[in-house]
Structure formats: structure tokens, C-alpha cells
Tab-separated table of C-alpha atoms in Angstrom:
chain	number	residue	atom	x	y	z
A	382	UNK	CA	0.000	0.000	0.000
A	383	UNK	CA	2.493	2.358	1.305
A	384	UNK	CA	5.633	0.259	0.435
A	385	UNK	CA	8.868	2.514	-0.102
A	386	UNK	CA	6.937	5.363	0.289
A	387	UNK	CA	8.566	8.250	1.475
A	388	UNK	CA	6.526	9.508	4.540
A	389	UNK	CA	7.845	10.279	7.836
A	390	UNK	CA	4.148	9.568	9.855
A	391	UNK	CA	0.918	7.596	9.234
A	392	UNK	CA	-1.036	9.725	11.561
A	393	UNK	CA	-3.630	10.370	8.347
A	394	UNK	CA	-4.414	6.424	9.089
A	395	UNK	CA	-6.214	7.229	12.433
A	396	UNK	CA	-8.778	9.505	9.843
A	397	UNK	CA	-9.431	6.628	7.700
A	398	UNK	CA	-11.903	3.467	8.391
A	399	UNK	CA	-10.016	0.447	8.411
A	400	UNK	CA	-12.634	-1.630	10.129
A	401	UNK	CA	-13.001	-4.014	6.622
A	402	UNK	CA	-9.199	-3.858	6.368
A	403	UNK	CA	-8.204	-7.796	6.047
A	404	UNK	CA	-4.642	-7.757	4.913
A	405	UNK	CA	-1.997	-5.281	5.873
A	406	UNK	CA	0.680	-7.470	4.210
A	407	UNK	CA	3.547	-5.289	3.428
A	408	UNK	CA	1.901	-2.091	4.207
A	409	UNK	CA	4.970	0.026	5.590
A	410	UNK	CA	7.297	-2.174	3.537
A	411	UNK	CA	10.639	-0.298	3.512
A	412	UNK	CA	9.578	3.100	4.694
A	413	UNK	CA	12.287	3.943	5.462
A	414	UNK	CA	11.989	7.281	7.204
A	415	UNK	CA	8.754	6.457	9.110
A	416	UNK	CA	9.902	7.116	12.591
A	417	UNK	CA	7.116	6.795	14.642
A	418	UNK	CA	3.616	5.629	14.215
A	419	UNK	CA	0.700	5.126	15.994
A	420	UNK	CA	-2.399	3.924	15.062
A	421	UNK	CA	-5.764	3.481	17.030
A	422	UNK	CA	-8.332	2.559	14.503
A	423	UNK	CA	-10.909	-0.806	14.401
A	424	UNK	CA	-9.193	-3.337	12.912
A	425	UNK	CA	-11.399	-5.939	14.138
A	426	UNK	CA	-11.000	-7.695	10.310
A	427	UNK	CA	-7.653	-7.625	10.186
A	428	UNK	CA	-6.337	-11.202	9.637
A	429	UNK	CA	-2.742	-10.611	7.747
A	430	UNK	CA	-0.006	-8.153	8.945
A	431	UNK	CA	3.060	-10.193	7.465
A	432	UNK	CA	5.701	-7.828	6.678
A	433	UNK	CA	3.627	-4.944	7.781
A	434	UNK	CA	6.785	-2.860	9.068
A	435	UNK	CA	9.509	-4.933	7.409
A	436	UNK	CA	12.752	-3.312	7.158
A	437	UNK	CA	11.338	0.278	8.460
A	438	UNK	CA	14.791	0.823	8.802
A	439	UNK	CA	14.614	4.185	11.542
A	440	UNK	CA	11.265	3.438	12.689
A	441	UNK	CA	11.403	3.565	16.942
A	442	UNK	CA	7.772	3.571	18.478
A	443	UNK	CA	4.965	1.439	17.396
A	444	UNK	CA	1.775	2.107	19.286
A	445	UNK	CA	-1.237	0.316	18.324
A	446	UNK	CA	-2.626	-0.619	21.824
A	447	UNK	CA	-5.194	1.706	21.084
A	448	UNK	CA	-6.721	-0.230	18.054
A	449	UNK	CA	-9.307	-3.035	18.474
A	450	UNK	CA	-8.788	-6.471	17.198
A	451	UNK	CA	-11.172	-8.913	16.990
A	452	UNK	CA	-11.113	-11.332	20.025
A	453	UNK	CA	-12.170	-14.647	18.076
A	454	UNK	CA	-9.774	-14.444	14.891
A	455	UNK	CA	-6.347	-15.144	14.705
A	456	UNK	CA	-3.472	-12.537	13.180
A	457	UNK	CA	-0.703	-13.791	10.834
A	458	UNK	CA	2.237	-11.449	12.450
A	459	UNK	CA	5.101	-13.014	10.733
A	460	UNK	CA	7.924	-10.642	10.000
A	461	UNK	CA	5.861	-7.614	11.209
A	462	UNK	CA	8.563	-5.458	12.527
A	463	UNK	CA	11.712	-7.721	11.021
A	464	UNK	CA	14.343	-5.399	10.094
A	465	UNK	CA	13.619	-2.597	12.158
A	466	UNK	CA	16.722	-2.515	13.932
A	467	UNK	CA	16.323	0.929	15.877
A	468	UNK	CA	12.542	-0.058	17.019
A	469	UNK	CA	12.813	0.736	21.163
A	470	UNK	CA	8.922	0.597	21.735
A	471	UNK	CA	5.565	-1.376	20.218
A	472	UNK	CA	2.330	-1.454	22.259
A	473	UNK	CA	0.332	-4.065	21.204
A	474	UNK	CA	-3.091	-4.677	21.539
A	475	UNK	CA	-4.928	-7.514	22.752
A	476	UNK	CA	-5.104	-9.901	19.848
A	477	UNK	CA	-5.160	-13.771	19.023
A	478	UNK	CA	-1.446	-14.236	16.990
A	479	UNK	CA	-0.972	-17.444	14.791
A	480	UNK	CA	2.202	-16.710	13.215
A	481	UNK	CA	5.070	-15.105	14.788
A	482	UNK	CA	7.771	-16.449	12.611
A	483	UNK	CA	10.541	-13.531	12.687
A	484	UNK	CA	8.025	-11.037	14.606
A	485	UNK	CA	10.517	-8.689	16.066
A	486	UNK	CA	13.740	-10.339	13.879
A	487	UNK	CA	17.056	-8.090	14.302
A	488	UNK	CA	15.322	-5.559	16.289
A	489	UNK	CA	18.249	-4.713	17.441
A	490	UNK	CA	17.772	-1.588	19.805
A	491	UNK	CA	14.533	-3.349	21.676
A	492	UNK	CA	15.421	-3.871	25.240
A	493	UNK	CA	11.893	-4.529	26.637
A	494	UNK	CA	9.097	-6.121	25.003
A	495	UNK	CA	5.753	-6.679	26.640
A	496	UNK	CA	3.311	-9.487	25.217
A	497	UNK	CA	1.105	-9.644	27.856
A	498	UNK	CA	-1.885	-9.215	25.858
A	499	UNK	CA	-1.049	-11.210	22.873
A	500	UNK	CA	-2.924	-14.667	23.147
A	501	UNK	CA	-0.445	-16.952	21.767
A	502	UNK	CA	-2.287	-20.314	22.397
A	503	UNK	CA	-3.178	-20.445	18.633
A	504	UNK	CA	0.285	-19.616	17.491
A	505	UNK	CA	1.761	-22.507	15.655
A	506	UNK	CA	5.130	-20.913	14.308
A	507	UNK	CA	7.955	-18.881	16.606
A	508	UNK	CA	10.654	-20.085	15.083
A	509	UNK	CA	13.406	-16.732	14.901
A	510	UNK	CA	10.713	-14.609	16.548
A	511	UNK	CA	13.525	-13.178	18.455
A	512	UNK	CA	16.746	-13.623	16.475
A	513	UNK	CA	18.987	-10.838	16.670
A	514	UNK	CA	17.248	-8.829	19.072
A	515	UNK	CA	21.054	-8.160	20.618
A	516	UNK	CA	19.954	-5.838	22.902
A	517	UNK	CA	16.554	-7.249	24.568
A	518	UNK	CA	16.814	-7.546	28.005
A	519	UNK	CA	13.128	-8.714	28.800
A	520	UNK	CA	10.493	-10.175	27.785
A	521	UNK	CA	6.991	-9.355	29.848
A	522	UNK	CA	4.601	-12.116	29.001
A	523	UNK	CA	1.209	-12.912	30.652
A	524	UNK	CA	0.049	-15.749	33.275
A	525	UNK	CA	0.328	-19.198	31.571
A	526	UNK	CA	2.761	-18.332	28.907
A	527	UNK	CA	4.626	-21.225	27.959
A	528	UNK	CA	6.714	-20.978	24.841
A	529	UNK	CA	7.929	-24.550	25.568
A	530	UNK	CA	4.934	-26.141	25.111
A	531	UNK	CA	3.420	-28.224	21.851
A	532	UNK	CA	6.970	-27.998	19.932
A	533	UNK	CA	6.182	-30.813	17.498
A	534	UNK	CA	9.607	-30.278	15.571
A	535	UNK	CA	12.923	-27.625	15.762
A	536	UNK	CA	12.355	-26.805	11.987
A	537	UNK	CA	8.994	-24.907	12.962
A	538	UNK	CA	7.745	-24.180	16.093
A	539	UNK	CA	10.356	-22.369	18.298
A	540	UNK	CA	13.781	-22.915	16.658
A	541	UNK	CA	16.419	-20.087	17.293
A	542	UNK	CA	13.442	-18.068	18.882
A	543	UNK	CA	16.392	-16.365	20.803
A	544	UNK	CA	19.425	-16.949	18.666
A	545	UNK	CA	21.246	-13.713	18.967
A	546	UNK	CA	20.077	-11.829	22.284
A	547	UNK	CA	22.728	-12.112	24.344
A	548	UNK	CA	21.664	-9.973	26.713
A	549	UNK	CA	18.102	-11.957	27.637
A	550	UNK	CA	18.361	-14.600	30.392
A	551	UNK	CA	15.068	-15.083	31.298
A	552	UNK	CA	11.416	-13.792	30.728
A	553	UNK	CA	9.132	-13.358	33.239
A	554	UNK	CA	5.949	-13.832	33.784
A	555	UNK	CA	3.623	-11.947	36.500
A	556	UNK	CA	3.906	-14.633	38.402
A	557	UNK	CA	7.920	-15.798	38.693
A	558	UNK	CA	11.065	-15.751	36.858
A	559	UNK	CA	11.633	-18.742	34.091
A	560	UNK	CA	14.888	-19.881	32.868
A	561	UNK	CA	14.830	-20.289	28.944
A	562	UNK	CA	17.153	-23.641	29.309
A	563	UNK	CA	14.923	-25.060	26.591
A	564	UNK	CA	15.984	-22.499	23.813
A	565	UNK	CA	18.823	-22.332	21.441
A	566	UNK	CA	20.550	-18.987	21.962
């Protein structure tokens, strides 16, 4: 839609209905001086965000917590913000995820990431979801989160979620600390 486009905000989005929006596939593809971008709109149709923010190369804050998602259909999130190596912040909604293959790949300059209100108990793919995030420190996740559970094979479900961040020990969850022993960083 907007792919390679030169625009520096998407604030004209937040104007717009989206509410029959179904695929934002590639939307922000390579904007590459998008720095910020926030977006509260109804997106309760939205089903496909792959590659939404792929390689927004100086995008920093992502703030769609404000947008409504529809709580009985899952979101295909792969590669959504891969590439986006000086992204610090991204509110997310509440919202079912399916795919999050490469979500947050080579973000380099996240140190804190909370997922708290992403419902990943549909998700069947986090393999690299992680990878190269060098500087994430933590990982905020909600009760019950268990990204160890239902891995049917290293080619898919989780493999080298963490490859590349370093700096990230452990996640926790609201209710205790959890040692990742079970990844390959």
C-alpha cells in the first residue's frame, strides 16, 4: 500500500476506516523514514499483517494498543517489525497471533518487550521470533505463557526463537522468573 513510500508519519491512518481492512501485508514495507507511528483505529477484520513494518529501517515507536482487534480471529504477524533494527517501543493490543515467525527479527535496539496481551495459544510458528534482538533484556509475558509447550519439531515451532540476544536470560511472567534452558541462543 504504502511500500517505499517516502513519509515520515501515518497519523492520516487514524482519519481513515479500516474496520473491513483484512490484509496489511507489506503495508509500511521499507519506509524507510517512518519514525514513529501510531495507530488506534478498528481493525477488528484484520487477519494478515506479514511484513507490515519490514525493514522500516529508523522506525522507533509502534503504538497500536489503542486499536481493536477482533477477540475470536487469529493474526498472521510473521515478520511484522523484522528489520527494524532501531525499534525501542511497540504497544500491542490484545489480539489472538498465529504466526510469529521472525516477529521482532534483528530488532536490534529493543530492550523490553511486553506481550502480555497477545494470546499466543493459537500460534503454531515462533521459530526466529527473536533472532537478533542483541539488545533485549526482557520479555513481559502474561500468566500461563509457555513458549515450551506443543513444539512438534525444531524446523517450525520455536527454533532459534532467541538466537542472537545475548543480553536476555530469562522472561518473566507476573507470576515468577523462568529460565529459557529449553531455547537455542
Amino acid at each position: 500500500m504504502f511500500e517505499n513510500a517516502p513519509i515520515n508519519n501515518a497519523s492520516f491512518l487514524n482519519r481513515v476506516s479500516m474496520k473491513n481492512l483484512t490484509t496489511a501485508n507489506d503495508m509500511f514495507h521499507h519506509c524507510t523514514r517512518l519514525k514513529n507511528i501510531s495507530i488506534s483505529s478498528d481493525l477488528s477484520s484484520l487477519r494478515y499483517m506479514t511484513n507490515m513494518f519490514y525493514n522500516c529501517t529508523h522506525l522507533e515507536t509502534v503504538d497500536l494498543s489503542s486499536s481493536s482487534f477482533s477477540n475470536s480471529n487469529a493474526v498472521d504477524a510473521e515478520s511484522l517489525f523484522d528489520g527494524c533494527d532501531r525499534l525501542k517501543s511497540a504497544l500491542l493490543p490484545k489480539m489472538i497471533i498465529c504466526n510469529a515467525r521472525n516477529m521482532f527479527c534483528n530488532c536490534k535496539d529493543l530492550s523490553n518487550i511486553d506481550v502480555s496481551l497477545l494470546d499466543m495459544s493459537s500460534c503454531s510458528d515462533f521459530a526466529q521470533m527473536f533472532v537478533g534482538c542483541s539488545g533485549l533484556l526482557h520479555i513481559y509475558c502474561n500468566d500461563g505463557t509457555d513458549w515450551s509447550t506443543n513444539k512438534p519439531d525444531e524446523d517450525h515451532w520455536g527454533y532459534y526463537m532467541f538466537s542472537g540476544c545475548e543480553q536476555l536470560s530469562h522472561y518473566t511472567e507476573m507470576t515468577g522468573d523462568y529460565q529459557l534452558s529449553w531455547a537455542k541462543v
